[in-house]
Amino acid sequence: VVPLCQQCDGKERQRSIVLDANHFLDGDAQESQPSKRRGLAQESRHPPPGSSAASVPDTCDPDLENVSQGTSPSPTRSCSDVMRVEVERKFVCNSDVHEKLREIGAVCVGQCEFEDKYFDCPEHHLTLRDVWLRCRQGSWELKCPTQEDRQERGEQESHARSLLTRYREITSLPEIIAKVREVTGEECAGHGPSRMEDEGMRMEDVDECSLRGGALSWLNELHLVPFAVFSTKRCSFTLAEEGQQHGVRVDLDQADFGFCVGEIEVLLPDGGEMQPALEQIERTAQRLGLSGEKRVQGKMDAYLQRYCPEHYKKLLNAKIL
Ligand code: V4E
């Protein structure tokens, strides 16, 4: 076993999250809870054992403890908390990644663990429009395509096939609800009893996260039900660059269903200049020795492929994934 963050080795060994070394070898680790996990909306609406409450996060640096315990496990995020654009490139975590990060001067800024619960209506109207609604540690977040992406779609190679992704992130609940209504229009709401009522869904299935957003009002009205739940252990690094105001962030994620992925990301205020961010990510990828033009699966792709094959197939056909 090795600590998730090797920069903590020695210093913080007692408090590090200790993981199986194989988890970072090829991005597709052993299934840790094999039989229980399912597409929640279809088969079991209960989160799998072990994915319920996230544990208190460990950090590399005791001074960072408070940031890691917040609703966002993103210690260095500095853009407006309400609307921002996340530009990101995913990569396969191999066994060299920690060494590489050290060599290029990346600094570990914290480790944390969080649970994500994703929602959609049973017909998948949100995700089929590439809109992702989730509750992370009690906070609602919506990711949706940027204006540029909408324009470029159809003109170029599918956005989903590209290495770099950019999504607008909305974290204000009223704006999230408004956006979900706008996206789903009449499709999700107002067609008889909600799925929750229809299927005798119990309050425990929705949990306190949803209740904070008024589960029986907007979730119920819009027929939104959880379709995926998993937790992630994340180790975050920042990499400063000369002449750049903001560093790049690199996250190494290990999901509890046995899947690992790395992400290089830059956050921009909505409407911020995209090109410098794309170049910064590209330079970081080169410094990390990442090669290949192949798109790398994220946690959600992997989850849906394993546990919600019908939903996954629909998203592949729609070129969302
Ligand atoms: C599946 C998906 C989205 C939901 C998950 O977003 P992601 O950034 O992968 O999750 P995570 O946990 O790293 O969130 P963070 O902490 O960075 O906010 S949002 C967009 N998609 C679709 C998608 C796609 N088409 N292609 C790739 C490479 N990734 C995601």
Coordinates of C-alpha atoms and ligand atoms in Angstrom, one line a residue:
V1 CA 0.0 0.0 0.0
V2 CA 1.1 3.6 -0.6
P3 CA -0.4 6.8 0.5
L4 CA -2.6 8.5 -2.1
C5 CA -0.4 11.5 -1.9
Q6 CA 3.3 10.6 -1.9
Q7 CA 4.2 14.1 -0.9
C8 CA 2.7 13.4 2.4
D9 CA 4.8 10.4 3.0
G10 CA 6.5 10.5 6.4
K11 CA 5.2 13.8 7.3
E12 CA 1.5 12.9 7.4
R13 CA 1.6 9.1 7.2
Q14 CA -0.7 8.6 10.1
R15 CA -3.4 10.8 8.6
S16 CA -3.0 9.8 4.9
I17 CA -5.7 7.9 3.2
V18 CA -4.0 4.6 2.5
L19 CA -4.9 2.9 -0.7
D20 CA -4.0 0.0 -2.8
A21 CA -1.1 0.9 -5.1
N22 CA -2.8 -0.8 -8.0
H23 CA -5.5 1.8 -7.9
F24 CA -3.3 4.2 -9.7
L25 CA -1.8 1.9 -12.2
D26 CA -4.2 2.0 -15.1
G27 CA -7.2 4.0 -14.3
D28 CA -9.4 1.0 -13.9
A29 CA -8.8 -0.5 -10.6
Q30 CA -10.4 -3.5 -9.0
E31 CA -14.1 -3.3 -8.3
S32 CA -14.3 -2.6 -4.6
Q33 CA -18.0 -3.2 -4.0
P34 CA -18.8 -5.5 -6.9
S35 CA -22.3 -6.7 -6.6
K36 CA -24.3 -4.0 -5.0
R37 CA -23.9 -1.0 -7.3
R38 CA -26.7 -0.4 -9.7
G39 CA -28.2 2.4 -11.8
L40 CA -30.2 3.9 -9.1
A41 CA -33.3 4.9 -11.0
Q42 CA -33.7 1.6 -12.7
E43 CA -32.9 -1.0 -10.1
S44 CA -31.9 0.0 -6.6
R45 CA -32.5 3.5 -5.5
H46 CA -30.3 3.0 -2.4
P47 CA -26.7 4.1 -2.4
P48 CA -24.4 1.1 -2.2
P49 CA -22.8 0.3 1.1
G50 CA -19.9 2.4 1.9
S51 CA -20.9 5.3 -0.2
S52 CA -23.2 7.0 2.2
A53 CA -21.5 9.7 4.2
A54 CA -18.0 10.9 3.3
S55 CA -15.5 10.6 6.0
V56 CA -13.6 13.6 7.4
P57 CA -11.0 14.3 4.8
D58 CA -7.3 14.0 5.4
T59 CA -5.0 16.7 4.1
C60 CA -1.4 17.1 3.3
D61 CA -1.1 20.3 5.1
P62 CA -2.8 20.8 8.5
D63 CA -3.5 24.5 7.6
L64 CA -5.6 23.4 4.7
E65 CA -7.9 21.2 6.7
N66 CA -10.7 23.7 6.8
V67 CA -10.8 24.1 3.0
S68 CA -10.9 20.4 2.5
Q69 CA -13.8 20.1 4.9
G70 CA -15.9 22.6 3.0
T71 CA -18.5 21.6 0.5
S72 CA -16.0 22.1 -2.3
P73 CA -13.0 19.9 -2.2
S74 CA -11.3 22.4 -4.4
P75 CA -8.9 24.3 -2.2
T76 CA -7.5 26.6 -4.9
R77 CA -10.7 27.5 -6.7
S78 CA -10.8 31.3 -6.8
C79 CA -13.5 32.2 -9.4
S80 CA -16.9 33.4 -8.5
D81 CA -18.7 30.8 -6.5
V82 CA -21.9 31.2 -8.6
M83 CA -20.9 30.9 -12.2
R84 CA -17.6 29.7 -13.8
V85 CA -16.3 27.7 -16.6
E86 CA -14.2 24.6 -16.0
V87 CA -11.8 23.7 -18.7
E88 CA -10.4 20.2 -18.2
R89 CA -8.4 17.4 -19.7
K90 CA -8.6 14.0 -18.2
F91 CA -5.7 11.5 -18.2
V92 CA -5.0 8.0 -17.2
C93 CA -3.2 7.7 -13.9
N94 CA -0.2 5.5 -14.3
S95 CA 2.3 4.5 -11.7
D96 CA 4.6 7.4 -12.6
V97 CA 2.2 10.2 -12.0
H98 CA 3.3 11.1 -8.5
E99 CA 6.9 11.2 -9.4
K100 CA 6.2 13.3 -12.5
L101 CA 4.2 15.8 -10.5
R102 CA 7.0 16.1 -8.0
E103 CA 9.6 16.5 -10.8
I104 CA 7.7 19.4 -12.4
G105 CA 7.2 21.2 -9.0
A106 CA 3.5 20.5 -8.4
V107 CA 2.5 21.0 -4.8
C108 CA -0.1 18.9 -3.1
V109 CA -2.7 21.2 -1.6
G110 CA -5.0 18.7 0.0
Q111 CA -6.8 15.4 0.1
C112 CA -10.5 15.0 0.6
E113 CA -13.3 12.6 0.1
F114 CA -16.7 13.5 -1.2
E115 CA -19.9 11.8 -2.3
D116 CA -21.7 12.8 -5.6
K117 CA -25.3 12.0 -6.3
Y118 CA -26.4 12.7 -9.8
F119 CA -30.0 13.4 -10.8
D120 CA -32.0 13.2 -14.0
C121 CA -35.6 12.5 -15.0
P122 CA -36.3 8.8 -15.9
E123 CA -36.2 9.7 -19.6
H124 CA -32.7 11.3 -19.2
H125 CA -33.7 14.7 -20.6
L126 CA -30.9 16.4 -18.8
T127 CA -28.0 14.2 -19.5
L128 CA -29.1 13.7 -23.1
R129 CA -28.5 17.5 -23.4
D130 CA -25.1 17.1 -21.7
V131 CA -26.5 18.8 -18.5
W132 CA -25.3 17.2 -15.3
L133 CA -27.1 17.9 -12.0
R134 CA -25.4 16.7 -8.9
C135 CA -25.4 17.1 -5.1
R136 CA -21.9 17.0 -3.7
Q137 CA -21.7 16.9 0.1
G138 CA -24.9 18.8 0.5
S139 CA -24.3 21.4 -2.2
W140 CA -26.0 21.5 -5.6
E141 CA -24.0 21.9 -8.8
L142 CA -25.0 22.0 -12.4
K143 CA -22.6 21.5 -15.3
C144 CA -23.8 22.5 -18.7
P145 CA -22.2 23.2 -22.1
T146 CA -20.8 26.7 -22.7
Q147 CA -22.2 29.0 -25.4
E148 CA -19.1 28.2 -27.6
D149 CA -19.7 24.5 -27.3
R150 CA -23.3 24.8 -28.3
Q151 CA -22.2 26.8 -31.4
E152 CA -19.4 24.4 -32.3
R153 CA -21.5 21.3 -32.0
G154 CA -22.3 19.9 -35.4
E155 CA -19.7 22.0 -37.0
Q156 CA -16.7 20.1 -35.8
E157 CA -15.8 16.8 -34.3
S158 CA -18.2 15.9 -31.5
H159 CA -17.3 17.8 -28.4
A160 CA -17.6 14.6 -26.4
R161 CA -14.8 13.1 -28.5
S162 CA -12.3 15.9 -27.8
L163 CA -9.6 15.7 -25.2
L164 CA -10.5 19.0 -23.6
T165 CA -13.9 19.7 -22.2
R166 CA -15.4 22.9 -20.9
Y167 CA -18.5 23.2 -18.9
R168 CA -20.3 26.1 -17.2
E169 CA -20.7 25.4 -13.5
I170 CA -23.7 26.8 -11.7
T171 CA -23.8 26.6 -7.9
S172 CA -26.6 28.9 -7.0
L173 CA -29.7 26.8 -6.3
P174 CA -32.3 29.3 -7.8
E175 CA -30.2 29.5 -10.9
I176 CA -29.9 25.7 -11.1
I177 CA -33.6 25.2 -10.8
A178 CA -34.2 27.9 -13.5
K179 CA -31.7 26.2 -15.8
V180 CA -33.1 22.8 -15.3
R181 CA -36.6 24.1 -16.0
E182 CA -35.3 25.8 -19.1
V183 CA -33.5 22.7 -20.4
T184 CA -36.3 20.2 -19.7
G185 CA -39.1 22.6 -20.5
E186 CA -42.4 20.7 -20.3
E187 CA -40.8 17.4 -20.8
C188 CA -40.1 16.4 -17.2
A189 CA -42.7 18.3 -15.3
G190 CA -46.4 18.0 -15.2
H191 CA -47.1 14.5 -16.5
G192 CA -49.1 12.9 -13.8
P193 CA -47.6 11.7 -10.5
S194 CA -43.9 12.1 -10.0
R195 CA -41.7 9.1 -10.2
M196 CA -41.2 9.3 -6.5
E197 CA -44.9 9.1 -5.8
D198 CA -45.4 6.6 -8.5
E199 CA -42.9 4.2 -7.3
G200 CA -43.4 4.7 -3.6
M201 CA -40.0 6.3 -3.3
R202 CA -39.1 6.9 0.3
M203 CA -37.6 10.0 1.8
E204 CA -34.5 8.0 2.8
D205 CA -33.8 7.5 -0.9
V206 CA -33.4 11.2 -1.4
D207 CA -31.5 12.0 1.8
E208 CA -30.7 15.3 3.5
C209 CA -28.8 16.6 0.5
S210 CA -31.9 16.7 -1.7
L211 CA -34.1 17.9 1.2
R212 CA -31.9 20.9 1.6
G213 CA -32.9 21.8 -1.9
G214 CA -36.6 21.1 -1.2
A215 CA -36.9 17.5 -2.6
L216 CA -40.6 17.5 -2.5
S217 CA -40.9 20.7 -4.4
W218 CA -38.5 21.2 -7.3
L219 CA -37.0 17.6 -7.5
N220 CA -40.4 16.1 -7.3
E221 CA -42.0 18.6 -9.6
L222 CA -39.3 18.1 -12.3
H223 CA -39.4 14.3 -11.8
L224 CA -35.8 14.2 -10.9
V225 CA -34.4 11.1 -9.4
P226 CA -30.9 9.9 -8.5
F227 CA -29.3 7.8 -11.2
A228 CA -25.7 7.5 -9.9
V229 CA -24.0 7.7 -6.5
F230 CA -20.4 7.2 -5.7
S231 CA -17.7 8.7 -3.6
T232 CA -14.3 9.9 -4.5
K233 CA -11.0 10.2 -2.8
R234 CA -9.2 13.1 -4.3
C235 CA -5.6 14.4 -4.0
S236 CA -5.2 17.9 -5.5
F237 CA -2.0 19.6 -6.7
T238 CA -1.3 23.0 -8.0
L239 CA 1.3 23.9 -10.5
A240 CA 2.5 27.5 -10.8
E241 CA 3.7 28.8 -14.1
E242 CA 5.9 31.8 -14.6
G243 CA 3.9 34.8 -16.0
Q244 CA 0.6 33.1 -15.2
Q245 CA -1.7 34.6 -12.6
H246 CA -3.4 31.4 -11.7
G247 CA -1.8 28.0 -11.5
V248 CA -3.2 24.9 -13.1
R249 CA -4.8 22.3 -10.9
V250 CA -4.2 18.6 -11.1
D251 CA -6.6 16.2 -9.3
L252 CA -6.0 12.5 -8.9
D253 CA -9.3 10.8 -8.2
Q254 CA -10.1 7.4 -7.0
A255 CA -13.8 6.5 -7.1
D256 CA -15.2 3.9 -4.7
F257 CA -16.3 1.6 -7.4
G258 CA -12.7 1.0 -8.4
F259 CA -11.9 3.6 -11.0
C260 CA -9.1 6.1 -11.1
V261 CA -8.6 9.2 -13.3
G262 CA -6.5 12.3 -13.4
E263 CA -7.6 15.7 -14.4
I264 CA -5.8 18.9 -15.4
E265 CA -8.1 21.8 -14.9
V266 CA -8.4 25.6 -15.1
L267 CA -11.3 27.6 -13.8
L268 CA -12.4 30.7 -15.5
P269 CA -15.0 33.3 -14.7
D270 CA -17.9 32.9 -17.1
G271 CA -17.0 34.8 -20.2
G272 CA -13.2 34.7 -19.4
E273 CA -10.7 34.1 -22.2
M274 CA -10.6 30.5 -23.2
Q275 CA -7.4 30.3 -25.3
P276 CA -4.8 30.9 -22.5
A277 CA -6.5 28.2 -20.4
L278 CA -6.4 25.7 -23.2
E279 CA -2.7 26.5 -23.7
Q280 CA -2.0 26.2 -20.0
I281 CA -3.6 22.8 -19.9
E282 CA -1.7 21.7 -23.0
R283 CA 1.6 22.8 -21.5
T284 CA 0.9 20.9 -18.3
A285 CA -0.1 17.8 -20.2
Q286 CA 3.3 18.0 -22.0
R287 CA 5.2 18.5 -18.8
L288 CA 3.5 15.5 -17.4
G289 CA 4.5 13.5 -20.4
L290 CA 1.0 12.8 -21.5
S291 CA 0.7 11.6 -25.0
G292 CA -2.0 10.4 -27.2
E293 CA -5.1 12.1 -28.6
K294 CA -7.5 9.5 -27.2
R295 CA -10.3 10.7 -25.1
V296 CA -10.1 9.4 -21.5
Q297 CA -13.1 8.1 -19.7
G298 CA -14.2 10.0 -16.7
K299 CA -15.8 8.6 -13.5
M300 CA -19.3 9.1 -14.8
D301 CA -18.6 7.3 -18.1
A302 CA -17.2 4.4 -16.3
Y303 CA -20.0 4.3 -13.8
L304 CA -22.7 4.4 -16.4
Q305 CA -21.0 1.8 -18.6
R306 CA -20.8 -0.6 -15.7
Y307 CA -24.1 0.0 -13.9
C308 CA -26.5 1.7 -16.2
P309 CA -25.8 0.2 -19.7
E310 CA -29.0 1.4 -21.2
H311 CA -28.5 5.0 -20.2
Y312 CA -24.9 4.8 -21.3
K313 CA -25.9 3.5 -24.7
K314 CA -28.3 6.4 -25.1
L315 CA -25.6 8.9 -24.3
L316 CA -23.1 7.3 -26.6
N317 CA -25.7 7.3 -29.5
A318 CA -26.4 11.0 -28.8
K319 CA -22.6 11.6 -28.8
I320 CA -22.7 13.0 -25.3
L321 CA -20.1 10.6 -24.1
Ligands
V4E1 C1 -20.1 13.1 -17.3 C2 -20.0 14.6 -17.3 C3 -20.1 15.4 -16.2 C4 -20.3 15.1 -14.9 C5 -19.0 14.8 -14.2 O1 -18.0 15.8 -14.4 P1 -16.5 15.5 -14.1 O2 -15.7 16.7 -14.4 O3 -16.0 14.3 -14.9 O4 -16.5 15.1 -12.6 P2 -15.6 15.5 -11.4 O5 -16.0 14.7 -10.3 O6 -14.2 15.5 -11.8 O7 -16.1 17.0 -11.1 P3 -15.2 18.2 -10.6 O8 -14.8 18.0 -9.2 O9 -14.0 18.4 -11.6 O10 -16.2 19.4 -10.8 S1 -19.9 17.0 -16.7 C6 -19.7 16.6 -18.3 N1 -19.7 15.3 -18.5 C7 -19.5 14.7 -19.8 C8 -18.0 14.5 -20.1 C9 -17.6 14.2 -21.4 N2 -18.4 14.2 -22.4 N3 -16.3 14.0 -21.6 C10 -15.4 14.0 -20.6 C11 -14.0 13.7 -20.9 N4 -15.8 14.2 -19.4 C12 -17.1 14.5 -19.1

